[in-house]
Amino acid sequence: MNIIETERLTKTYRRFKKPEGLSGSIKSLWKREYEEKAAVRDFDFTLQEGEFIGLIGPNGAGKTTLTKMLTGIIAPTSGRIHVMGFYPNDLKNEFKRQYAVVMGQKSQLFFELTANDTLRLFKEIYELDEKQFRETRAYFTELFHVRELMDMQVRTLSLGERMKMELMVALLHNPRILFLDEPSIGLDAIASNQIRRFLKQVNRERGTSIILTSHYMEDIATLCDRSVVIHHGCKVYDGRTDALFARYQKNKKITATFSQELPPAQGPAAENPAPLPGQAGGQSPRQLPCWEVLERTPHKLTVLVPKEEAGAALAAIMPWGPTDISVEEDEIGTVVERIYQEGAKGVAL
């Protein structure tokens, strides 16, 4: 069942252009120039009940504008939009009670109140009965492991602790859809992993549909089975996250350590083509132009190879008897940069 449907959804802004200086300001009193900027263009999108999807795009791509239209904050210029059977910009109370928004850079908490008092305040806003409130609070207190923090002022909490409280407040009324905009921004690795684990559990156990916008692609890769890439307001990809990343994972980084010293390189070890280990038995190292040496010490070798050459690279290194060997894919940030570059060139992903 689709709970969000859009068809040719478009949002265009009209912006005033003023010439520089005082004379330009005076001239603009009589004659003004405007330009139109399409923040979102002809956007077709669906979300099924219980889905957890990632919304990917560089700054200015239109992600926030799309989220604002889906939540009714702004009205579209044209196109069709239905969210849970409502036209969002009508802002009916029945609609607003069924979604929640969490923004990593904007807080909805009251910093002078304790976490418990803040939850009590939102209980009244959403008109929850006492039994439902207590059950939901107990569930999330246990899930987030924050029982000892509930009577602390919000302003005394760490950034990671406050984000847990933000999620508790957002999920208190059991929304059908949760919109997350950079929820892990500024968090350390431990807090980010905790937030990811909690979100996955909420999606699985409570059936909450989640739309996640994040520049931390580890969030997207870990949480979202489906991803939508938006660039210059247009959708350039909508499909499985693993397929998207697999398409743009072009290299493998192989790191091997050795108990015995490697033979000296024939020429500068950092150049490409680079001399690398060959077969055992004292044979000369062989040249493989597709390998790029990232690091070479007497007991360690790190090379970057095209993913289709990873097997050959391992076969060449193994006869030297490495004590440890690891194979890593391209960093997620590198992959996303490639995605954005193709989107900027108008290449359909």
mmCIF file of C-alpha atoms in Angstrom:
data_model
loop_
_atom_site.group_PDB
_atom_site.id
_atom_site.type_symbol
_atom_site.label_atom_id
_atom_site.label_comp_id
_atom_site.label_asym_id
_atom_site.label_seq_id
_atom_site.Cartn_x
_atom_site.Cartn_y
_atom_site.Cartn_z
ATOM 1 C CA MET A 1 0.000 0.000 0.000
ATOM 2 C CA ASN A 2 1.412 3.389 -1.034
ATOM 3 C CA ILE A 3 1.127 6.008 1.676
ATOM 4 C CA ILE A 4 2.941 8.659 -0.379
ATOM 5 C CA GLU A 5 2.320 9.297 -4.069
ATOM 6 C CA THR A 6 3.556 12.203 -6.159
ATOM 7 C CA GLU A 7 3.269 12.765 -9.891
ATOM 8 C CA ARG A 8 5.180 15.479 -11.790
ATOM 9 C CA LEU A 9 5.584 17.325 -8.505
ATOM 10 C CA THR A 10 7.195 20.724 -9.075
ATOM 11 C CA LYS A 11 8.158 23.643 -6.854
ATOM 12 C CA THR A 12 9.383 26.842 -8.490
ATOM 13 C CA TYR A 13 10.614 29.912 -6.622
ATOM 14 C CA ARG A 14 10.583 33.424 -8.061
ATOM 15 C CA ARG A 15 13.670 35.351 -6.954
ATOM 16 C CA PHE A 16 14.314 39.076 -7.150
ATOM 17 C CA LYS A 17 17.597 40.176 -8.789
ATOM 18 C CA LYS A 18 18.895 43.577 -7.718
ATOM 19 C CA PRO A 19 21.746 45.351 -9.504
ATOM 20 C CA GLU A 20 24.710 46.262 -7.337
ATOM 21 C CA GLY A 21 24.971 49.559 -5.497
ATOM 22 C CA LEU A 22 22.699 52.459 -4.576
ATOM 23 C CA SER A 23 21.769 53.212 -8.181
ATOM 24 C CA GLY A 24 20.691 49.623 -8.625
ATOM 25 C CA SER A 25 18.510 49.857 -5.515
ATOM 26 C CA ILE A 26 16.840 53.018 -6.818
ATOM 27 C CA LYS A 27 16.231 51.558 -10.280
ATOM 28 C CA SER A 28 14.689 48.450 -8.753
ATOM 29 C CA LEU A 29 11.968 50.623 -7.177
ATOM 30 C CA TRP A 30 10.483 51.121 -10.650
ATOM 31 C CA LYS A 31 11.706 48.126 -12.571
ATOM 32 C CA ARG A 32 12.454 44.784 -11.032
ATOM 33 C CA GLU A 33 14.030 41.722 -12.555
ATOM 34 C CA TYR A 34 13.133 38.250 -11.417
ATOM 35 C CA GLU A 35 14.403 34.787 -12.154
ATOM 36 C CA GLU A 36 12.649 31.503 -11.619
ATOM 37 C CA LYS A 37 14.377 28.644 -9.855
ATOM 38 C CA ALA A 38 12.890 25.141 -9.996
ATOM 39 C CA ALA A 39 13.859 23.524 -6.686
ATOM 40 C CA VAL A 40 11.962 20.322 -7.541
ATOM 41 C CA ARG A 41 10.958 19.358 -11.084
ATOM 42 C CA ASP A 42 8.527 16.693 -12.343
ATOM 43 C CA PHE A 43 9.210 14.464 -9.361
ATOM 44 C CA ASP A 44 7.457 11.080 -9.382
ATOM 45 C CA PHE A 45 7.714 9.203 -6.101
ATOM 46 C CA THR A 46 5.956 6.524 -4.055
ATOM 47 C CA LEU A 47 6.494 5.200 -0.555
ATOM 48 C CA GLN A 48 4.970 1.991 0.719
ATOM 49 C CA GLU A 49 3.856 1.373 4.294
ATOM 50 C CA GLY A 50 6.814 0.260 6.398
ATOM 51 C CA GLU A 51 9.554 1.207 3.911
ATOM 52 C CA PHE A 52 12.845 2.723 5.027
ATOM 53 C CA ILE A 53 14.316 4.738 2.149
ATOM 54 C CA GLY A 54 17.268 7.059 1.748
ATOM 55 C CA LEU A 55 17.085 10.420 -0.003
ATOM 56 C CA ILE A 56 20.504 11.293 -1.439
ATOM 57 C CA GLY A 57 21.677 14.483 -3.090
ATOM 58 C CA PRO A 58 24.218 17.303 -2.784
ATOM 59 C CA ASN A 59 23.415 20.593 -1.098
ATOM 60 C CA GLY A 60 20.810 22.488 -3.100
ATOM 61 C CA ALA A 61 19.534 19.372 -4.860
ATOM 62 C CA GLY A 62 15.968 19.857 -3.589
ATOM 63 C CA LYS A 63 15.812 17.330 -0.738
ATOM 64 C CA THR A 64 14.594 19.767 1.901
ATOM 65 C CA THR A 65 12.075 21.350 -0.482
ATOM 66 C CA LEU A 66 10.673 17.904 -1.254
ATOM 67 C CA THR A 67 10.382 17.102 2.463
ATOM 68 C CA LYS A 68 8.617 20.407 3.111
ATOM 69 C CA MET A 69 6.056 19.658 0.406
ATOM 70 C CA LEU A 70 5.455 16.145 1.742
ATOM 71 C CA THR A 71 4.841 17.531 5.229
ATOM 72 C CA GLY A 72 2.658 20.436 4.077
ATOM 73 C CA ILE A 73 5.032 23.211 5.137
ATOM 74 C CA ILE A 74 5.025 24.604 1.594
ATOM 75 C CA ALA A 75 2.639 24.051 -1.303
ATOM 76 C CA PRO A 76 3.813 22.701 -4.663
ATOM 77 C CA THR A 77 3.673 24.894 -7.754
ATOM 78 C CA SER A 78 2.196 22.084 -9.826
ATOM 79 C CA GLY A 79 1.784 18.335 -9.884
ATOM 80 C CA ARG A 80 -0.132 15.820 -7.805
ATOM 81 C CA ILE A 81 0.714 14.894 -4.217
ATOM 82 C CA HIS A 82 -1.052 12.595 -1.738
ATOM 83 C CA VAL A 83 0.325 11.644 1.650
ATOM 84 C CA MET A 84 -1.695 9.120 3.671
ATOM 85 C CA GLY A 85 -4.778 10.159 1.703
ATOM 86 C CA PHE A 86 -4.353 13.890 2.385
ATOM 87 C CA TYR A 87 -3.225 16.903 0.406
ATOM 88 C CA PRO A 88 -0.428 17.948 2.797
ATOM 89 C CA ASN A 89 -0.746 21.714 2.473
ATOM 90 C CA ASP A 90 -4.315 21.593 3.772
ATOM 91 C CA LEU A 91 -2.573 21.002 7.136
ATOM 92 C CA LYS A 92 -5.483 19.112 8.628
ATOM 93 C CA ASN A 93 -4.961 17.979 12.198
ATOM 94 C CA GLU A 94 -5.737 14.387 11.237
ATOM 95 C CA PHE A 95 -2.810 14.565 8.810
ATOM 96 C CA LYS A 96 -0.355 16.291 11.147
ATOM 97 C CA ARG A 97 -0.929 13.677 13.846
ATOM 98 C CA GLN A 98 0.320 10.925 11.547
ATOM 99 C CA TYR A 99 3.855 12.085 10.785
ATOM 100 C CA ALA A 100 6.903 13.452 12.579
ATOM 101 C CA VAL A 101 10.009 15.357 11.514
ATOM 102 C CA VAL A 102 13.456 15.258 13.104
ATOM 103 C CA MET A 103 16.142 17.649 11.884
ATOM 104 C CA GLY A 104 19.699 17.265 13.070
ATOM 105 C CA GLN A 105 20.297 21.023 12.985
ATOM 106 C CA LYS A 106 16.993 22.141 14.545
ATOM 107 C CA SER A 107 15.716 21.043 17.930
ATOM 108 C CA GLN A 108 12.119 20.739 19.077
ATOM 109 C CA LEU A 109 13.148 20.167 22.695
ATOM 110 C CA PHE A 110 12.742 22.697 25.505
ATOM 111 C CA PHE A 111 16.227 22.994 26.958
ATOM 112 C CA GLU A 112 15.191 24.174 30.441
ATOM 113 C CA LEU A 113 12.778 21.280 30.933
ATOM 114 C CA THR A 114 13.720 17.752 31.875
ATOM 115 C CA ALA A 115 13.238 14.994 29.318
ATOM 116 C CA ASN A 116 10.221 13.679 31.243
ATOM 117 C CA ASP A 117 8.595 17.120 31.376
ATOM 118 C CA THR A 118 9.258 17.615 27.661
ATOM 119 C CA LEU A 119 7.537 14.317 26.876
ATOM 120 C CA ARG A 120 4.635 15.333 29.132
ATOM 121 C CA LEU A 121 4.271 18.554 27.165
ATOM 122 C CA PHE A 122 4.101 16.701 23.860
ATOM 123 C CA LYS A 123 1.644 14.239 25.395
ATOM 124 C CA GLU A 124 -0.751 17.164 25.848
ATOM 125 C CA ILE A 125 -0.045 18.539 22.380
ATOM 126 C CA TYR A 126 -0.945 15.206 20.785
ATOM 127 C CA GLU A 127 -3.748 14.542 23.296
ATOM 128 C CA LEU A 128 -2.466 11.082 24.210
ATOM 129 C CA ASP A 129 -4.173 9.169 26.993
ATOM 130 C CA GLU A 130 -2.132 8.378 30.099
ATOM 131 C CA LYS A 131 -1.911 4.634 29.493
ATOM 132 C CA GLN A 132 -0.684 5.046 25.911
ATOM 133 C CA PHE A 133 1.804 7.694 27.022
ATOM 134 C CA ARG A 134 3.294 5.547 29.783
ATOM 135 C CA GLU A 135 3.577 2.481 27.554
ATOM 136 C CA THR A 136 5.247 4.404 24.732
ATOM 137 C CA ARG A 137 7.623 6.230 27.075
ATOM 138 C CA ALA A 138 8.603 2.945 28.734
ATOM 139 C CA TYR A 139 9.238 1.333 25.333
ATOM 140 C CA PHE A 140 11.571 4.073 24.113
ATOM 141 C CA THR A 141 13.269 4.563 27.477
ATOM 142 C CA GLU A 142 14.208 0.901 27.394
ATOM 143 C CA LEU A 143 15.093 0.948 23.691
ATOM 144 C CA PHE A 144 17.389 3.980 23.987
ATOM 145 C CA HIS A 145 18.801 3.018 27.426
ATOM 146 C CA VAL A 146 18.142 6.493 28.822
ATOM 147 C CA ARG A 147 16.269 5.752 32.067
ATOM 148 C CA GLU A 148 18.862 7.604 34.151
ATOM 149 C CA LEU A 149 18.579 10.701 31.909
ATOM 150 C CA MET A 150 14.825 11.256 32.048
ATOM 151 C CA ASP A 151 14.930 13.657 35.016
ATOM 152 C CA MET A 152 17.874 15.678 33.677
ATOM 153 C CA GLN A 153 17.493 19.096 32.040
ATOM 154 C CA VAL A 154 17.803 18.781 28.293
ATOM 155 C CA ARG A 155 20.508 21.458 28.159
ATOM 156 C CA THR A 156 22.796 19.261 30.302
ATOM 157 C CA LEU A 157 22.665 16.336 27.879
ATOM 158 C CA SER A 158 25.297 15.530 25.290
ATOM 159 C CA LEU A 159 24.564 15.854 21.571
ATOM 160 C CA GLY A 160 24.030 12.122 21.200
ATOM 161 C CA GLU A 161 21.744 11.999 24.249
ATOM 162 C CA ARG A 162 19.710 14.938 22.950
ATOM 163 C CA MET A 163 19.242 13.219 19.588
ATOM 164 C CA LYS A 164 17.800 10.200 21.387
ATOM 165 C CA MET A 165 15.347 12.534 23.133
ATOM 166 C CA GLU A 166 14.490 14.169 19.793
ATOM 167 C CA LEU A 167 13.574 10.748 18.434
ATOM 168 C CA MET A 168 11.539 9.903 21.526
ATOM 169 C CA VAL A 169 9.539 13.115 21.193
ATOM 170 C CA ALA A 170 9.004 12.542 17.469
ATOM 171 C CA LEU A 171 7.870 8.948 17.932
ATOM 172 C CA LEU A 172 5.783 9.511 21.057
ATOM 173 C CA HIS A 173 2.489 9.653 19.139
ATOM 174 C CA ASN A 174 3.412 6.582 17.029
ATOM 175 C CA PRO A 175 3.486 8.343 13.613
ATOM 176 C CA ARG A 176 3.044 6.373 10.417
ATOM 177 C CA ILE A 177 5.831 8.330 8.682
ATOM 178 C CA LEU A 178 9.048 9.691 10.175
ATOM 179 C CA PHE A 179 11.044 12.255 8.176
ATOM 180 C CA LEU A 180 14.704 12.400 9.221
ATOM 181 C CA ASP A 181 16.940 15.211 7.998
ATOM 182 C CA GLU A 182 20.604 14.648 8.906
ATOM 183 C CA PRO A 183 19.870 12.969 12.266
ATOM 184 C CA SER A 184 23.495 11.928 12.826
ATOM 185 C CA ILE A 185 25.126 15.267 12.000
ATOM 186 C CA GLY A 186 27.847 16.065 14.520
ATOM 187 C CA LEU A 187 27.581 12.718 16.300
ATOM 188 C CA ASP A 188 30.589 10.542 17.032
ATOM 189 C CA ALA A 189 30.871 7.012 15.658
ATOM 190 C CA ILE A 190 29.429 5.343 18.769
ATOM 191 C CA ALA A 191 26.383 7.622 18.951
ATOM 192 C CA SER A 192 25.789 7.312 15.187
ATOM 193 C CA ASN A 193 25.815 3.518 15.409
ATOM 194 C CA GLN A 194 23.368 3.626 18.319
ATOM 195 C CA ILE A 195 20.984 5.896 16.417
ATOM 196 C CA ARG A 196 21.124 3.617 13.368
ATOM 197 C CA ARG A 197 20.384 0.566 15.489
ATOM 198 C CA PHE A 198 17.425 2.275 17.184
ATOM 199 C CA LEU A 199 15.954 3.464 13.887
ATOM 200 C CA LYS A 200 16.200 0.020 12.353
ATOM 201 C CA GLN A 201 14.440 -1.473 15.362
ATOM 202 C CA VAL A 202 11.659 1.148 15.310
ATOM 203 C CA ASN A 203 11.085 0.489 11.608
ATOM 204 C CA ARG A 204 11.019 -3.278 12.117
ATOM 205 C CA GLU A 205 9.016 -3.516 15.356
ATOM 206 C CA ARG A 206 6.584 -0.607 15.004
ATOM 207 C CA GLY A 207 6.235 -0.558 11.212
ATOM 208 C CA THR A 208 7.086 3.143 10.996
ATOM 209 C CA SER A 209 7.819 4.288 7.434
ATOM 210 C CA ILE A 210 11.016 6.345 7.405
ATOM 211 C CA ILE A 211 12.488 8.759 4.861
ATOM 212 C CA LEU A 212 16.116 9.488 5.719
ATOM 213 C CA THR A 213 18.076 12.391 4.257
ATOM 214 C CA SER A 214 21.769 12.218 5.059
ATOM 215 C CA HIS A 215 25.180 13.179 3.711
ATOM 216 C CA TYR A 216 26.658 10.373 5.833
ATOM 217 C CA MET A 217 26.385 7.586 3.315
ATOM 218 C CA GLU A 218 27.109 5.016 5.999
ATOM 219 C CA ASP A 219 23.603 5.835 7.303
ATOM 220 C CA ILE A 220 22.083 5.204 3.887
ATOM 221 C CA ALA A 221 24.058 2.035 3.156
ATOM 222 C CA THR A 222 23.343 0.554 6.592
ATOM 223 C CA LEU A 223 19.665 1.407 6.977
ATOM 224 C CA CYS A 224 18.005 1.812 3.590
ATOM 225 C CA ASP A 225 17.159 -1.006 1.194
ATOM 226 C CA ARG A 226 15.962 1.583 -1.319
ATOM 227 C CA SER A 227 17.508 4.911 -2.254
ATOM 228 C CA VAL A 228 16.363 7.907 -4.287
ATOM 229 C CA VAL A 229 19.021 10.192 -5.747
ATOM 230 C CA ILE A 230 17.940 13.754 -6.503
ATOM 231 C CA HIS A 231 20.054 16.289 -8.411
ATOM 232 C CA HIS A 232 19.031 19.803 -9.454
ATOM 233 C CA GLY A 233 15.487 18.972 -8.375
ATOM 234 C CA CYS A 234 15.174 15.917 -10.619
ATOM 235 C CA LYS A 235 15.101 12.264 -9.663
ATOM 236 C CA VAL A 236 18.040 10.541 -11.288
ATOM 237 C CA TYR A 237 17.842 7.170 -9.513
ATOM 238 C CA ASP A 238 15.213 5.184 -7.636
ATOM 239 C CA GLY A 239 16.055 1.603 -6.737
ATOM 240 C CA ARG A 240 17.976 -0.734 -4.482
ATOM 241 C CA THR A 241 20.752 0.843 -2.442
ATOM 242 C CA ASP A 242 23.105 -2.096 -2.849
ATOM 243 C CA ALA A 243 22.715 -1.975 -6.644
ATOM 244 C CA LEU A 244 23.449 1.750 -6.655
ATOM 245 C CA PHE A 245 26.646 1.396 -4.661
ATOM 246 C CA ALA A 246 27.734 -1.722 -6.534
ATOM 247 C CA ARG A 247 27.562 0.200 -9.809
ATOM 248 C CA TYR A 248 29.889 2.907 -8.529
ATOM 249 C CA GLN A 249 32.253 0.738 -6.495
ATOM 250 C CA LYS A 250 35.083 0.652 -9.030
ATOM 251 C CA ASN A 251 38.164 -0.238 -6.987
ATOM 252 C CA LYS A 252 39.420 -2.557 -4.275
ATOM 253 C CA LYS A 253 42.083 -1.638 -1.753
ATOM 254 C CA ILE A 254 44.210 -4.620 -0.757
ATOM 255 C CA THR A 255 46.473 -4.401 2.283
ATOM 256 C CA ALA A 256 48.899 -7.212 3.083
ATOM 257 C CA THR A 257 51.416 -7.499 5.914
ATOM 258 C CA PHE A 258 54.415 -9.829 5.905
ATOM 259 C CA SER A 259 56.656 -11.341 8.575
ATOM 260 C CA GLN A 260 59.629 -11.281 6.202
ATOM 261 C CA GLU A 261 60.862 -8.233 4.364
ATOM 262 C CA LEU A 262 59.674 -7.679 0.823
ATOM 263 C CA PRO A 263 62.407 -7.492 -1.815
ATOM 264 C CA PRO A 264 63.306 -3.936 -2.798
ATOM 265 C CA ALA A 265 61.146 -2.340 -5.462
ATOM 266 C CA GLN A 266 62.540 -1.882 -8.932
ATOM 267 C CA GLY A 267 62.075 1.852 -9.254
ATOM 268 C CA PRO A 268 59.940 4.296 -7.265
ATOM 269 C CA ALA A 269 57.380 2.248 -5.345
ATOM 270 C CA ALA A 270 54.703 4.882 -5.486
ATOM 271 C CA GLU A 271 54.630 5.175 -9.263
ATOM 272 C CA ASN A 272 52.080 3.535 -11.500
ATOM 273 C CA PRO A 273 52.909 1.101 -13.071
ATOM 274 C CA ALA A 274 54.581 -0.184 -9.906
ATOM 275 C CA PRO A 275 56.816 -3.157 -9.134
ATOM 276 C CA LEU A 276 54.945 -5.586 -6.902
ATOM 277 C CA PRO A 277 55.513 -9.087 -5.521
ATOM 278 C CA GLY A 278 55.597 -11.850 -8.103
ATOM 279 C CA GLN A 279 55.921 -15.602 -7.781
ATOM 280 C CA ALA A 280 57.913 -17.338 -5.085
ATOM 281 C CA GLY A 281 61.328 -18.818 -5.768
ATOM 282 C CA GLY A 282 63.277 -15.623 -6.228
ATOM 283 C CA GLN A 283 61.664 -14.535 -9.466
ATOM 284 C CA SER A 284 61.708 -10.840 -10.288
ATOM 285 C CA PRO A 285 58.720 -8.749 -9.250
ATOM 286 C CA ARG A 286 56.373 -8.245 -12.155
ATOM 287 C CA GLN A 287 54.803 -5.088 -13.497
ATOM 288 C CA LEU A 288 51.009 -4.710 -13.499
ATOM 289 C CA PRO A 289 50.041 -1.283 -14.891
ATOM 290 C CA CYS A 290 46.510 -1.415 -13.412
ATOM 291 C CA TRP A 291 47.831 -1.524 -9.834
ATOM 292 C CA GLU A 292 48.426 1.662 -7.886
ATOM 293 C CA VAL A 293 50.688 1.374 -4.866
ATOM 294 C CA LEU A 294 49.317 3.407 -1.971
ATOM 295 C CA GLU A 295 51.902 2.274 0.586
ATOM 296 C CA ARG A 296 54.973 0.054 0.531
ATOM 297 C CA THR A 297 57.230 -0.660 3.504
ATOM 298 C CA PRO A 298 59.497 -3.635 4.169
ATOM 299 C CA HIS A 299 56.635 -5.490 5.883
ATOM 300 C CA LYS A 300 53.488 -3.937 4.408
ATOM 301 C CA LEU A 301 51.981 -3.425 0.968
ATOM 302 C CA THR A 302 48.791 -1.528 0.109
ATOM 303 C CA VAL A 303 47.565 -1.389 -3.487
ATOM 304 C CA LEU A 304 44.501 -0.020 -5.242
ATOM 305 C CA VAL A 305 43.216 -2.152 -8.111
ATOM 306 C CA PRO A 306 40.097 -2.173 -10.308
ATOM 307 C CA LYS A 307 37.576 -4.505 -8.699
ATOM 308 C CA GLU A 308 37.706 -6.896 -11.653
ATOM 309 C CA GLU A 309 41.476 -7.282 -11.065
ATOM 310 C CA ALA A 310 41.176 -8.046 -7.345
ATOM 311 C CA GLY A 311 41.444 -11.800 -7.874
ATOM 312 C CA ALA A 312 44.623 -11.485 -9.934
ATOM 313 C CA ALA A 313 46.117 -9.135 -7.369
ATOM 314 C CA LEU A 314 45.441 -11.571 -4.530
ATOM 315 C CA ALA A 315 46.868 -14.455 -6.573
ATOM 316 C CA ALA A 316 50.086 -12.489 -7.115
ATOM 317 C CA ILE A 317 50.441 -11.481 -3.468
ATOM 318 C CA MET A 318 49.575 -14.782 -1.772
ATOM 319 C CA PRO A 319 52.775 -16.680 -2.776
ATOM 320 C CA TRP A 320 54.740 -14.227 -0.631
ATOM 321 C CA GLY A 321 53.026 -15.662 2.441
ATOM 322 C CA PRO A 322 51.300 -12.637 3.989
ATOM 323 C CA THR A 323 50.521 -12.943 7.700
ATOM 324 C CA ASP A 324 47.409 -10.822 7.268
ATOM 325 C CA ILE A 325 45.484 -9.533 4.273
ATOM 326 C CA SER A 326 42.388 -7.332 3.946
ATOM 327 C CA VAL A 327 40.277 -6.231 1.001
ATOM 328 C CA GLU A 328 38.244 -3.020 1.208
ATOM 329 C CA GLU A 329 35.881 -1.353 -1.234
ATOM 330 C CA ASP A 330 35.970 2.324 -2.177
ATOM 331 C CA GLU A 331 35.023 4.657 0.628
ATOM 332 C CA ILE A 332 31.357 5.548 0.528
ATOM 333 C CA GLY A 333 32.162 9.240 0.141
ATOM 334 C CA THR A 334 34.124 8.487 -3.033
ATOM 335 C CA VAL A 335 31.241 6.467 -4.438
ATOM 336 C CA VAL A 336 28.721 9.220 -3.720
ATOM 337 C CA GLU A 337 30.975 11.789 -5.381
ATOM 338 C CA ARG A 338 30.874 9.695 -8.550
ATOM 339 C CA ILE A 339 27.080 9.489 -8.312
ATOM 340 C CA TYR A 340 26.800 13.276 -8.012
ATOM 341 C CA GLN A 341 29.224 13.841 -10.893
ATOM 342 C CA GLU A 342 27.120 11.710 -13.242
ATOM 343 C CA GLY A 343 23.958 13.431 -12.030
ATOM 344 C CA ALA A 344 25.543 16.815 -12.747
ATOM 345 C CA LYS A 345 26.302 15.680 -16.299
ATOM 346 C CA GLY A 346 22.675 14.646 -16.790
ATOM 347 C CA VAL A 347 23.529 10.953 -16.953
ATOM 348 C CA ALA A 348 20.619 8.742 -15.929
ATOM 349 C CA LEU A 349 21.628 6.482 -13.093
#
